[in-house]
């Protein structure tokens, strides 16, 4: 069975070692771009795996392909064709890249290890863990231990460079930071666990951005508006909005069909409450319970898709559920991906959506257990698109991101560092130097380029 494909193999430059290839029978190797274009690939079955190491042979373009033994090749690896002298391998990991559908041509028979020349392969983008780096980290939170949790980004109406990051400090309050990570305001208003915001809420005939946070000190929904001049939060809750659950995760939803604003708040038993946010005549904001549903075990992270009307909920040890976000959507959820044979690693923590336009974009989940983030399509059945991790940025002395709880992402250009928006993640261990936890900011451009995602966005989250 033969397929004819054009594809590119990105050569990896690891340290000083430059990997190069033998003369390609059907290929075109562009040295300056580091791209190998091959015109013909034989597709082989993916149901075999083999553990092996590929070494470049000094002063030649050949590789030594090391298996445990020749016997193993003959007996347990069905894709070695002695007549052709070609070894077919389903996948090989080199550095952080995974190559699929490898064809290796034997050069010198009867040597051990066998010597092969790579004649074809294909990069497996979806299963390759991509690495990105933070460009900014925020000031550490005031409390030590596991204290920072969930960020939200507010976009300034006139000057996006003046946008702010709101971060929860679950041992005492909310920190407000500018895009350089400097603290603008700190509100010691209670043990705030999660935070989210929505724009365009009419309050006394003026549009305001509403910020909601889950306050674990008194199991309430804390409500603020953003003052665009001072870039500070102002408390606008009409009262202490006590909820019926032990307050934990929280996210907001603005309904397209009704124009109404909602807060979802959940607890460690898996119960979710949906509250409608309502303005009062004296310019405050109140909320009323409109729906109660849930799943069977601990939840926290959630996000609503305002355009498509979905509510995503992370059941930490199970996976990601998709519900309707309207109060009358019912209790039926659909599990879109799981920690069992899926693309998630428990615990599933923060969830966030990158909007490209009204329908296109990405759903991103934090896998706390292995410090990675999984990306899905927003539309349709939420196709899995890839994974990334945030490694240390040594040039800027910003440490890697570990054990992430909450995340947020925004599509709006925020100046030179973040021309296509920013992704923010809580860092569970803020080192170099050792300090309290904080939030790390990664350019969306870098994530999009690493995973082959779109970065141009026409979506305006401010309505
Ligand atoms: Ca944590
Ligand atoms: Ca959690
Ligand atoms: Ca870190
Ligand atoms: Ca640091």
Tab-separated table of C-alpha atoms and ligand atoms in Angstrom:
chain	number	residue	atom	x	y	z
A	1	UNK	CA	0.000	0.000	0.000
A	2	UNK	CA	1.580	3.273	-1.061
A	3	UNK	CA	0.534	6.826	-0.440
A	4	UNK	CA	2.132	9.825	-2.026
A	5	UNK	CA	2.402	12.728	0.317
A	6	UNK	CA	4.341	15.929	0.654
A	7	UNK	CA	5.379	16.800	4.129
A	8	UNK	CA	8.196	18.408	6.037
A	9	UNK	CA	10.431	17.053	8.705
A	10	UNK	CA	11.818	19.717	10.985
A	11	UNK	CA	15.376	18.894	11.881
A	12	UNK	CA	16.170	19.372	15.537
A	13	UNK	CA	19.130	21.395	16.663
A	14	UNK	CA	20.046	20.128	20.094
A	15	UNK	CA	22.851	22.083	21.646
A	16	UNK	CA	25.790	21.967	19.298
A	17	UNK	CA	24.733	18.797	17.544
A	18	UNK	CA	23.168	19.440	14.193
A	19	UNK	CA	21.299	16.447	12.928
A	20	UNK	CA	21.630	15.954	9.226
A	21	UNK	CA	20.548	13.272	6.829
A	22	UNK	CA	21.901	11.075	4.140
A	23	UNK	CA	21.197	11.882	0.536
A	24	UNK	CA	17.485	11.531	0.117
A	25	UNK	CA	16.364	9.279	-2.705
A	26	UNK	CA	13.058	11.133	-3.078
A	27	UNK	CA	13.677	14.141	-0.956
A	28	UNK	CA	14.773	17.718	-0.902
A	29	UNK	CA	16.766	18.930	2.078
A	30	UNK	CA	16.894	22.665	2.652
A	31	UNK	CA	19.845	23.167	4.995
A	32	UNK	CA	19.202	26.836	5.779
A	33	UNK	CA	15.601	26.175	6.780
A	34	UNK	CA	16.377	22.799	8.325
A	35	UNK	CA	13.537	21.247	6.386
A	36	UNK	CA	13.463	17.901	4.713
A	37	UNK	CA	10.704	17.511	2.162
A	38	UNK	CA	9.918	14.015	1.058
A	39	UNK	CA	7.757	13.094	-1.851
A	40	UNK	CA	6.950	9.522	-1.009
A	41	UNK	CA	6.079	7.850	2.265
A	42	UNK	CA	5.010	4.312	2.889
A	43	UNK	CA	2.277	4.294	5.492
A	44	UNK	CA	2.614	1.447	7.928
A	45	UNK	CA	0.452	0.064	10.658
A	46	UNK	CA	0.549	1.991	13.916
A	47	UNK	CA	-0.203	-0.997	16.106
A	48	UNK	CA	3.426	-1.844	16.810
A	49	UNK	CA	5.782	-0.010	19.093
A	50	UNK	CA	9.459	-0.529	19.656
A	51	UNK	CA	11.870	1.073	22.069
A	52	UNK	CA	15.008	2.226	20.337
A	53	UNK	CA	17.653	4.937	20.176
A	54	UNK	CA	18.839	6.699	17.075
A	55	UNK	CA	22.437	7.936	17.088
A	56	UNK	CA	24.162	9.961	14.473
A	57	UNK	CA	27.385	8.347	13.313
A	58	UNK	CA	30.369	10.659	13.701
A	59	UNK	CA	31.561	12.262	10.471
A	60	UNK	CA	28.881	10.667	8.359
A	61	UNK	CA	25.265	11.170	7.518
A	62	UNK	CA	24.237	7.772	8.811
A	63	UNK	CA	22.439	6.798	11.970
A	64	UNK	CA	22.903	3.821	14.181
A	65	UNK	CA	19.546	2.534	15.149
A	66	UNK	CA	19.807	0.594	18.384
A	67	UNK	CA	17.282	-2.055	19.337
A	68	UNK	CA	17.810	-4.533	22.169
A	69	UNK	CA	18.961	-7.184	19.738
A	70	UNK	CA	18.687	-8.373	16.162
A	71	UNK	CA	16.499	-11.215	17.356
A	72	UNK	CA	14.020	-8.739	18.608
A	73	UNK	CA	13.844	-7.130	15.210
A	74	UNK	CA	13.255	-10.431	13.484
A	75	UNK	CA	10.942	-12.009	16.000
A	76	UNK	CA	8.834	-9.272	17.419
A	77	UNK	CA	9.000	-6.491	14.912
A	78	UNK	CA	6.944	-7.373	11.922
A	79	UNK	CA	7.913	-4.418	9.814
A	80	UNK	CA	11.441	-5.396	8.963
A	81	UNK	CA	11.645	-6.430	5.354
A	82	UNK	CA	14.924	-8.325	4.761
A	83	UNK	CA	14.464	-8.314	0.985
A	84	UNK	CA	14.265	-4.552	0.831
A	85	UNK	CA	16.561	-4.072	3.841
A	86	UNK	CA	14.088	-1.529	5.185
A	87	UNK	CA	12.917	-1.208	8.750
A	88	UNK	CA	9.517	0.367	9.312
A	89	UNK	CA	8.952	1.981	12.737
A	90	UNK	CA	5.627	3.409	13.902
A	91	UNK	CA	7.169	6.173	15.978
A	92	UNK	CA	10.422	7.465	17.411
A	93	UNK	CA	10.904	10.234	19.942
A	94	UNK	CA	13.820	12.566	19.328
A	95	UNK	CA	14.118	15.365	21.884
A	96	UNK	CA	10.626	16.773	22.274
A	97	UNK	CA	9.465	15.687	18.825
A	98	UNK	CA	7.713	12.481	17.960
A	99	UNK	CA	8.336	11.102	14.463
A	100	UNK	CA	5.877	8.668	12.955
A	101	UNK	CA	5.971	6.279	10.053
A	102	UNK	CA	9.719	5.974	10.024
A	103	UNK	CA	11.512	4.122	7.261
A	104	UNK	CA	15.113	3.172	7.822
A	105	UNK	CA	17.233	1.592	5.144
A	106	UNK	CA	19.937	-0.812	6.230
A	107	UNK	CA	23.401	0.272	5.201
A	108	UNK	CA	25.759	-2.480	6.328
A	109	UNK	CA	24.188	-5.877	7.019
A	110	UNK	CA	25.392	-8.128	9.817
A	111	UNK	CA	26.659	-5.450	12.127
A	112	UNK	CA	25.447	-5.088	15.661
A	113	UNK	CA	23.968	-2.636	16.315
A	114	UNK	CA	22.546	-2.516	12.855
A	115	UNK	CA	23.286	0.608	10.888
A	116	UNK	CA	20.433	2.288	9.083
A	117	UNK	CA	19.862	5.428	7.119
A	118	UNK	CA	16.660	7.384	7.665
A	119	UNK	CA	14.785	7.591	4.387
A	120	UNK	CA	11.370	8.820	5.464
A	121	UNK	CA	9.414	10.039	8.455
A	122	UNK	CA	6.635	12.337	9.488
A	123	UNK	CA	6.385	14.605	12.520
A	124	UNK	CA	3.485	13.683	14.771
A	125	UNK	CA	2.385	17.155	15.776
A	126	UNK	CA	-0.577	16.040	17.857
A	127	UNK	CA	1.340	13.760	20.181
A	128	UNK	CA	4.458	15.852	20.509
A	129	UNK	CA	4.665	17.839	23.705
A	130	UNK	CA	5.607	21.350	22.620
A	131	UNK	CA	7.609	23.706	24.778
A	132	UNK	CA	6.969	27.390	25.253
A	133	UNK	CA	8.404	29.984	27.620
A	134	UNK	CA	6.920	32.737	29.756
A	135	UNK	CA	7.889	36.324	28.948
A	136	UNK	CA	6.562	37.850	32.167
A	137	UNK	CA	5.927	36.619	35.697
A	138	UNK	CA	3.805	38.465	38.224
A	139	UNK	CA	4.838	39.600	41.660
A	140	UNK	CA	4.614	36.652	44.102
A	141	UNK	CA	1.422	36.453	46.155
A	142	UNK	CA	1.688	37.550	49.803
A	143	UNK	CA	0.988	34.118	51.366
A	144	UNK	CA	3.371	31.167	51.266
A	145	UNK	CA	2.486	27.576	50.358
A	146	UNK	CA	-0.256	26.729	47.854
A	147	UNK	CA	-1.846	30.174	47.685
A	148	UNK	CA	-2.092	31.547	44.135
A	149	UNK	CA	-4.785	29.801	42.130
A	150	UNK	CA	-6.671	31.296	39.203
A	151	UNK	CA	-6.081	34.279	36.876
A	152	UNK	CA	-8.392	36.379	34.679
A	153	UNK	CA	-7.412	39.011	32.126
A	154	UNK	CA	-9.244	42.327	31.762
A	155	UNK	CA	-8.739	44.250	28.505
A	156	UNK	CA	-8.498	48.035	28.772
A	157	UNK	CA	-11.115	49.700	26.497
A	158	UNK	CA	-8.743	52.243	24.923
A	159	UNK	CA	-5.187	51.051	25.418
A	160	UNK	CA	-4.718	47.253	25.487
A	161	UNK	CA	-1.221	47.744	26.917
A	162	UNK	CA	-2.972	48.982	30.075
A	163	UNK	CA	-4.851	45.705	30.512
A	164	UNK	CA	-4.627	43.921	33.839
A	165	UNK	CA	-4.320	40.432	35.276
A	166	UNK	CA	-6.474	39.568	38.261
A	167	UNK	CA	-5.127	36.655	40.279
A	168	UNK	CA	-6.696	34.840	43.197
A	169	UNK	CA	-4.800	34.266	46.403
A	170	UNK	CA	-6.800	31.571	48.124
A	171	UNK	CA	-5.273	32.428	51.482
A	172	UNK	CA	-6.627	35.945	51.583
A	173	UNK	CA	-7.579	37.947	48.507
A	174	UNK	CA	-7.107	39.142	44.954
A	175	UNK	CA	-3.968	40.586	43.382
A	176	UNK	CA	-4.211	42.970	40.425
A	177	UNK	CA	-1.160	43.155	38.137
A	178	UNK	CA	-0.171	45.104	35.054
A	179	UNK	CA	1.208	43.358	31.952
A	180	UNK	CA	4.748	43.639	33.320
A	181	UNK	CA	3.629	41.657	36.389
A	182	UNK	CA	3.760	44.639	38.758
A	183	UNK	CA	1.091	44.716	41.444
A	184	UNK	CA	-1.422	47.557	41.032
A	185	UNK	CA	-3.797	46.651	43.841
A	186	UNK	CA	-4.248	43.984	46.475
A	187	UNK	CA	-7.666	43.300	47.963
A	188	UNK	CA	-7.589	41.328	51.229
A	189	UNK	CA	-11.273	40.459	50.843
A	190	UNK	CA	-11.255	36.783	51.743
A	191	UNK	CA	-9.971	33.421	50.508
A	192	UNK	CA	-10.675	33.899	46.805
A	193	UNK	CA	-10.348	30.629	44.908
A	194	UNK	CA	-11.336	31.275	41.269
A	195	UNK	CA	-12.020	34.470	39.320
A	196	UNK	CA	-13.635	35.361	35.993
A	197	UNK	CA	-15.074	38.437	34.280
A	198	UNK	CA	-17.432	39.619	31.548
A	199	UNK	CA	-17.778	42.986	29.788
A	200	UNK	CA	-20.742	45.153	28.825
A	201	UNK	CA	-22.954	44.683	31.884
A	202	UNK	CA	-25.440	47.557	32.072
A	203	UNK	CA	-25.360	49.184	35.491
A	204	UNK	CA	-27.200	52.505	35.848
A	205	UNK	CA	-27.172	52.810	32.025
A	206	UNK	CA	-23.402	52.460	31.909
A	207	UNK	CA	-21.511	49.445	30.609
A	208	UNK	CA	-19.168	47.948	33.182
A	209	UNK	CA	-16.949	44.871	33.368
A	210	UNK	CA	-18.156	42.542	36.120
A	211	UNK	CA	-15.549	40.482	37.983
A	212	UNK	CA	-16.750	37.513	40.034
A	213	UNK	CA	-14.683	35.468	42.493
A	214	UNK	CA	-15.496	32.472	44.694
A	215	UNK	CA	-14.865	33.485	48.298
A	216	UNK	CA	-14.163	30.429	50.451
A	217	UNK	CA	-14.034	32.501	53.654
A	218	UNK	CA	-17.831	32.820	53.669
A	219	UNK	CA	-18.952	30.619	50.706
A	220	UNK	CA	-20.071	33.570	48.648
A	221	UNK	CA	-19.756	35.099	45.191
A	222	UNK	CA	-17.665	38.276	45.449
A	223	UNK	CA	-18.579	40.850	42.767
A	224	UNK	CA	-16.559	43.813	41.515
A	225	UNK	CA	-16.444	46.208	38.603
A	226	UNK	CA	-13.219	47.394	36.989
A	227	UNK	CA	-12.512	51.118	37.106
A	228	UNK	CA	-10.849	51.794	33.712
A	229	UNK	CA	-9.085	54.945	34.961
A	230	UNK	CA	-7.435	53.520	38.067
A	231	UNK	CA	-7.431	49.927	36.704
A	232	UNK	CA	-8.562	48.864	40.164
A	233	UNK	CA	-11.469	46.686	41.248
A	234	UNK	CA	-14.400	48.223	43.118
A	235	UNK	CA	-16.716	46.080	45.211
A	236	UNK	CA	-20.276	46.294	43.856
A	237	UNK	CA	-21.958	43.363	45.571
A	238	UNK	CA	-25.408	44.378	46.845
A	239	UNK	CA	-24.913	42.007	49.783
A	240	UNK	CA	-22.899	38.942	50.795
A	241	UNK	CA	-24.126	36.535	48.130
A	242	UNK	CA	-23.991	33.292	50.042
A	243	UNK	CA	-24.233	30.207	47.838
A	244	UNK	CA	-25.657	26.760	48.557
A	245	UNK	CA	-22.341	24.959	48.042
A	246	UNK	CA	-19.001	25.082	49.754
A	247	UNK	CA	-17.555	27.686	47.331
A	248	UNK	CA	-14.703	26.360	45.178
A	249	UNK	CA	-14.473	26.710	41.373
A	250	UNK	CA	-16.108	29.608	39.519
A	251	UNK	CA	-16.596	30.945	36.000
A	252	UNK	CA	-18.900	33.371	34.208
A	253	UNK	CA	-21.207	33.177	31.176
A	254	UNK	CA	-22.895	35.861	29.106
A	255	UNK	CA	-25.845	34.415	27.215
A	256	UNK	CA	-26.074	35.411	23.571
A	257	UNK	CA	-29.793	34.579	23.235
A	258	UNK	CA	-30.909	36.467	26.353
A	259	UNK	CA	-28.067	38.922	27.047
A	260	UNK	CA	-28.111	37.753	30.673
A	261	UNK	CA	-25.003	37.282	32.805
A	262	UNK	CA	-24.372	34.238	34.977
A	263	UNK	CA	-21.900	32.901	37.510
A	264	UNK	CA	-21.263	29.161	37.809
A	265	UNK	CA	-19.938	28.144	41.215
A	266	UNK	CA	-19.119	24.595	42.305
A	267	UNK	CA	-17.869	22.539	45.223
A	268	UNK	CA	-15.631	19.559	45.931
A	269	UNK	CA	-18.572	17.134	45.777
A	270	UNK	CA	-19.170	17.926	42.102
A	271	UNK	CA	-22.239	20.115	42.608
A	272	UNK	CA	-22.626	23.162	40.349
A	273	UNK	CA	-24.880	26.147	40.939
A	274	UNK	CA	-25.731	28.666	38.235
A	275	UNK	CA	-26.548	32.166	39.479
A	276	UNK	CA	-27.982	34.983	37.376
A	277	UNK	CA	-26.273	38.337	37.954
A	278	UNK	CA	-28.702	41.256	38.277
A	279	UNK	CA	-28.120	44.997	38.630
A	280	UNK	CA	-29.946	46.818	41.429
A	281	UNK	CA	-31.487	50.283	41.186
A	282	UNK	CA	-28.856	51.802	43.443
A	283	UNK	CA	-25.995	50.666	41.200
A	284	UNK	CA	-25.048	47.450	42.948
A	285	UNK	CA	-25.074	43.886	41.670
A	286	UNK	CA	-26.964	40.969	43.160
A	287	UNK	CA	-27.402	37.359	42.057
A	288	UNK	CA	-30.110	34.722	42.180
A	289	UNK	CA	-29.878	30.934	41.905
A	290	UNK	CA	-31.333	29.598	38.626
A	291	UNK	CA	-29.956	26.066	38.230
A	292	UNK	CA	-28.361	23.226	40.142
A	293	UNK	CA	-26.641	20.239	38.543
A	294	UNK	CA	-23.369	18.371	38.717
A	295	UNK	CA	-21.125	15.350	38.379
A	296	UNK	CA	-20.052	12.606	40.789
A	297	UNK	CA	-16.645	13.694	42.107
A	298	UNK	CA	-14.484	16.745	42.764
A	299	UNK	CA	-14.669	19.581	40.249
A	300	UNK	CA	-13.140	23.040	40.144
A	301	UNK	CA	-12.055	24.510	36.809
A	302	UNK	CA	-14.785	25.620	34.429
A	303	UNK	CA	-15.304	27.910	31.444
A	304	UNK	CA	-18.314	28.972	29.389
A	305	UNK	CA	-18.354	29.566	25.636
A	306	UNK	CA	-20.484	32.720	25.283
A	307	UNK	CA	-20.951	32.355	21.541
A	308	UNK	CA	-21.683	28.636	21.296
A	309	UNK	CA	-23.532	28.365	24.619
A	310	UNK	CA	-21.411	25.588	26.146
A	311	UNK	CA	-20.366	25.148	29.739
A	312	UNK	CA	-17.200	23.067	30.254
A	313	UNK	CA	-16.490	21.554	33.649
A	314	UNK	CA	-13.342	19.720	34.753
A	315	UNK	CA	-14.041	16.687	36.929
A	316	UNK	CA	-10.528	16.573	38.314
A	317	UNK	CA	-9.797	12.854	38.224
A	318	UNK	CA	-12.162	11.998	35.358
A	319	UNK	CA	-12.089	14.452	32.459
A	320	UNK	CA	-13.866	17.414	30.877
A	321	UNK	CA	-17.663	17.610	30.696
A	322	UNK	CA	-19.626	19.730	28.251
A	323	UNK	CA	-23.065	20.981	29.282
A	324	UNK	CA	-25.445	23.551	27.857
A	325	UNK	CA	-24.788	26.920	29.522
A	326	UNK	CA	-28.401	28.156	29.555
A	327	UNK	CA	-30.366	27.763	32.793
A	328	UNK	CA	-32.846	25.489	30.998
A	329	UNK	CA	-30.161	23.311	29.340
A	330	UNK	CA	-30.826	20.359	31.644
A	331	UNK	CA	-28.517	18.068	33.567
A	332	UNK	CA	-27.142	15.961	30.714
A	333	UNK	CA	-23.434	16.456	30.160
A	334	UNK	CA	-21.118	14.872	27.628
A	335	UNK	CA	-17.594	13.782	28.533
A	336	UNK	CA	-15.401	15.237	25.759
A	337	UNK	CA	-12.069	13.791	26.948
A	338	UNK	CA	-10.869	11.683	29.830
A	339	UNK	CA	-7.873	10.968	32.016
A	340	UNK	CA	-8.302	7.264	31.114
A	341	UNK	CA	-6.790	6.611	27.696
A	342	UNK	CA	-7.528	10.221	26.791
A	343	UNK	CA	-5.355	13.302	26.443
A	344	UNK	CA	-5.707	14.486	30.027
A	345	UNK	CA	-3.604	13.779	33.109
A	346	UNK	CA	-5.274	14.171	36.496
A	347	UNK	CA	-5.986	16.436	38.010
A	348	UNK	CA	-7.809	18.456	35.385
A	349	UNK	CA	-7.637	22.005	36.743
A	350	UNK	CA	-8.052	25.306	34.877
A	351	UNK	CA	-10.042	25.634	31.640
A	352	UNK	CA	-9.918	28.573	29.213
A	353	UNK	CA	-11.082	29.474	25.692
A	354	UNK	CA	-9.124	31.280	22.950
A	355	UNK	CA	-11.618	32.929	20.561
A	356	UNK	CA	-10.617	33.376	16.915
A	357	UNK	CA	-14.081	34.436	15.802
A	358	UNK	CA	-17.636	33.603	16.846
A	359	UNK	CA	-17.263	29.870	16.238
A	360	UNK	CA	-13.585	29.127	15.753
A	361	UNK	CA	-11.009	28.853	18.494
A	362	UNK	CA	-9.575	26.573	21.145
A	363	UNK	CA	-10.419	25.097	24.509
A	364	UNK	CA	-7.367	24.693	26.768
A	365	UNK	CA	-7.093	22.568	29.921
A	366	UNK	CA	-4.437	22.464	32.642
A	367	UNK	CA	-3.172	18.946	33.474
A	368	UNK	CA	-1.846	19.463	36.966
A	369	UNK	CA	-0.368	15.972	37.236
A	370	UNK	CA	2.243	16.422	34.518
A	371	UNK	CA	2.497	20.222	34.202
A	372	UNK	CA	1.083	20.305	30.674
A	373	UNK	CA	-1.832	21.931	28.853
A	374	UNK	CA	-4.123	20.162	26.391
A	375	UNK	CA	-5.642	22.044	23.434
A	376	UNK	CA	-8.942	21.195	21.688
A	377	UNK	CA	-11.031	22.727	18.951
A	378	UNK	CA	-13.880	24.887	20.227
A	379	UNK	CA	-16.307	23.798	17.547
A	380	UNK	CA	-17.878	20.423	16.866
A	381	UNK	CA	-16.744	17.491	18.963
A	382	UNK	CA	-13.744	19.313	20.457
A	383	UNK	CA	-11.091	17.524	18.436
A	384	UNK	CA	-7.808	17.082	20.325
A	385	UNK	CA	-5.087	19.295	18.799
A	386	UNK	CA	-1.996	18.951	20.956
A	387	UNK	CA	-0.212	19.609	24.215
A	388	UNK	CA	2.359	22.050	25.526
A	389	UNK	CA	4.363	22.826	28.647
A	390	UNK	CA	5.976	26.040	29.890
A	391	UNK	CA	9.710	25.567	30.325
A	392	UNK	CA	12.157	27.975	31.953
A	393	UNK	CA	13.097	31.128	30.079
A	394	UNK	CA	16.743	31.317	31.022
A	395	UNK	CA	17.395	34.544	29.112
A	396	UNK	CA	14.788	36.352	31.206
A	397	UNK	CA	15.432	34.321	34.382
A	398	UNK	CA	11.833	33.093	34.557
A	399	UNK	CA	11.416	29.593	35.949
A	400	UNK	CA	9.282	26.829	34.436
A	401	UNK	CA	5.637	26.363	35.320
A	402	UNK	CA	4.814	23.494	37.629
A	403	UNK	CA	1.633	22.049	39.147
A	404	UNK	CA	-0.737	24.580	37.576
A	405	UNK	CA	-4.178	25.264	38.979
A	406	UNK	CA	-5.947	28.046	37.089
A	407	UNK	CA	-5.288	29.409	33.600
A	408	UNK	CA	-6.698	32.106	31.331
A	409	UNK	CA	-6.111	33.111	27.726
A	410	UNK	CA	-7.074	36.163	25.683
A	411	UNK	CA	-7.004	36.751	21.915
A	412	UNK	CA	-6.627	40.552	21.992
A	413	UNK	CA	-3.238	42.026	20.924
A	414	UNK	CA	-1.583	43.445	24.044
A	415	UNK	CA	1.463	45.201	22.636
A	416	UNK	CA	4.922	44.083	21.596
A	417	UNK	CA	5.340	41.108	23.929
A	418	UNK	CA	1.877	39.713	23.274
A	419	UNK	CA	0.895	40.614	19.687
A	420	UNK	CA	-1.791	37.894	19.465
A	421	UNK	CA	-2.832	37.828	23.085
A	422	UNK	CA	-1.554	36.087	26.163
A	423	UNK	CA	-1.897	32.790	28.027
A	424	UNK	CA	-1.558	32.962	31.812
A	425	UNK	CA	-0.921	30.064	34.164
A	426	UNK	CA	-0.580	29.783	37.916
A	427	UNK	CA	2.840	28.417	38.860
A	428	UNK	CA	2.783	26.070	41.848
A	429	UNK	CA	6.502	26.477	42.547
A	430	UNK	CA	8.094	29.853	41.890
A	431	UNK	CA	11.856	29.478	42.017
A	432	UNK	CA	15.090	31.249	41.003
A	433	UNK	CA	14.920	32.782	43.545
A	434	UNK	CA	12.599	30.751	45.751
A	435	UNK	CA	9.537	32.920	46.358
A	436	UNK	CA	5.800	32.594	46.975
A	437	UNK	CA	3.692	31.338	44.062
A	438	UNK	CA	2.869	33.591	41.136
A	439	UNK	CA	1.446	33.690	37.593
A	440	UNK	CA	3.408	33.273	34.362
A	441	UNK	CA	2.483	34.972	31.059
A	442	UNK	CA	3.187	33.323	27.691
A	443	UNK	CA	2.685	34.952	24.297
A	444	UNK	CA	-0.124	33.255	22.344
A	445	UNK	CA	2.033	33.679	19.259
A	446	UNK	CA	4.556	31.218	20.686
A	447	UNK	CA	1.899	28.651	21.599
A	448	UNK	CA	0.193	28.968	18.207
A	449	UNK	CA	3.459	28.549	16.326
A	450	UNK	CA	4.560	25.591	18.448
A	451	UNK	CA	1.302	23.709	17.946
A	452	UNK	CA	0.391	24.879	14.444
A	453	UNK	CA	-2.665	26.786	15.693
A	454	UNK	CA	-4.226	29.969	14.364
A	455	UNK	CA	-3.156	33.236	15.904
A	456	UNK	CA	-5.010	35.852	13.872
A	457	UNK	CA	-8.199	36.720	15.718
A	458	UNK	CA	-11.081	39.002	14.836
A	459	UNK	CA	-13.014	38.385	18.031
A	460	UNK	CA	-13.725	41.279	20.383
A	461	UNK	CA	-14.465	39.991	23.896
A	462	UNK	CA	-15.483	43.517	24.935
A	463	UNK	CA	-19.067	44.050	23.890
B	1	LIG	CA1	-2.188	24.358	43.799
B	2	LIG	CA1	-8.277	21.651	42.154
B	3	LIG	CA1	7.978	27.486	38.540
B	4	LIG	CA1	10.447	33.051	39.444
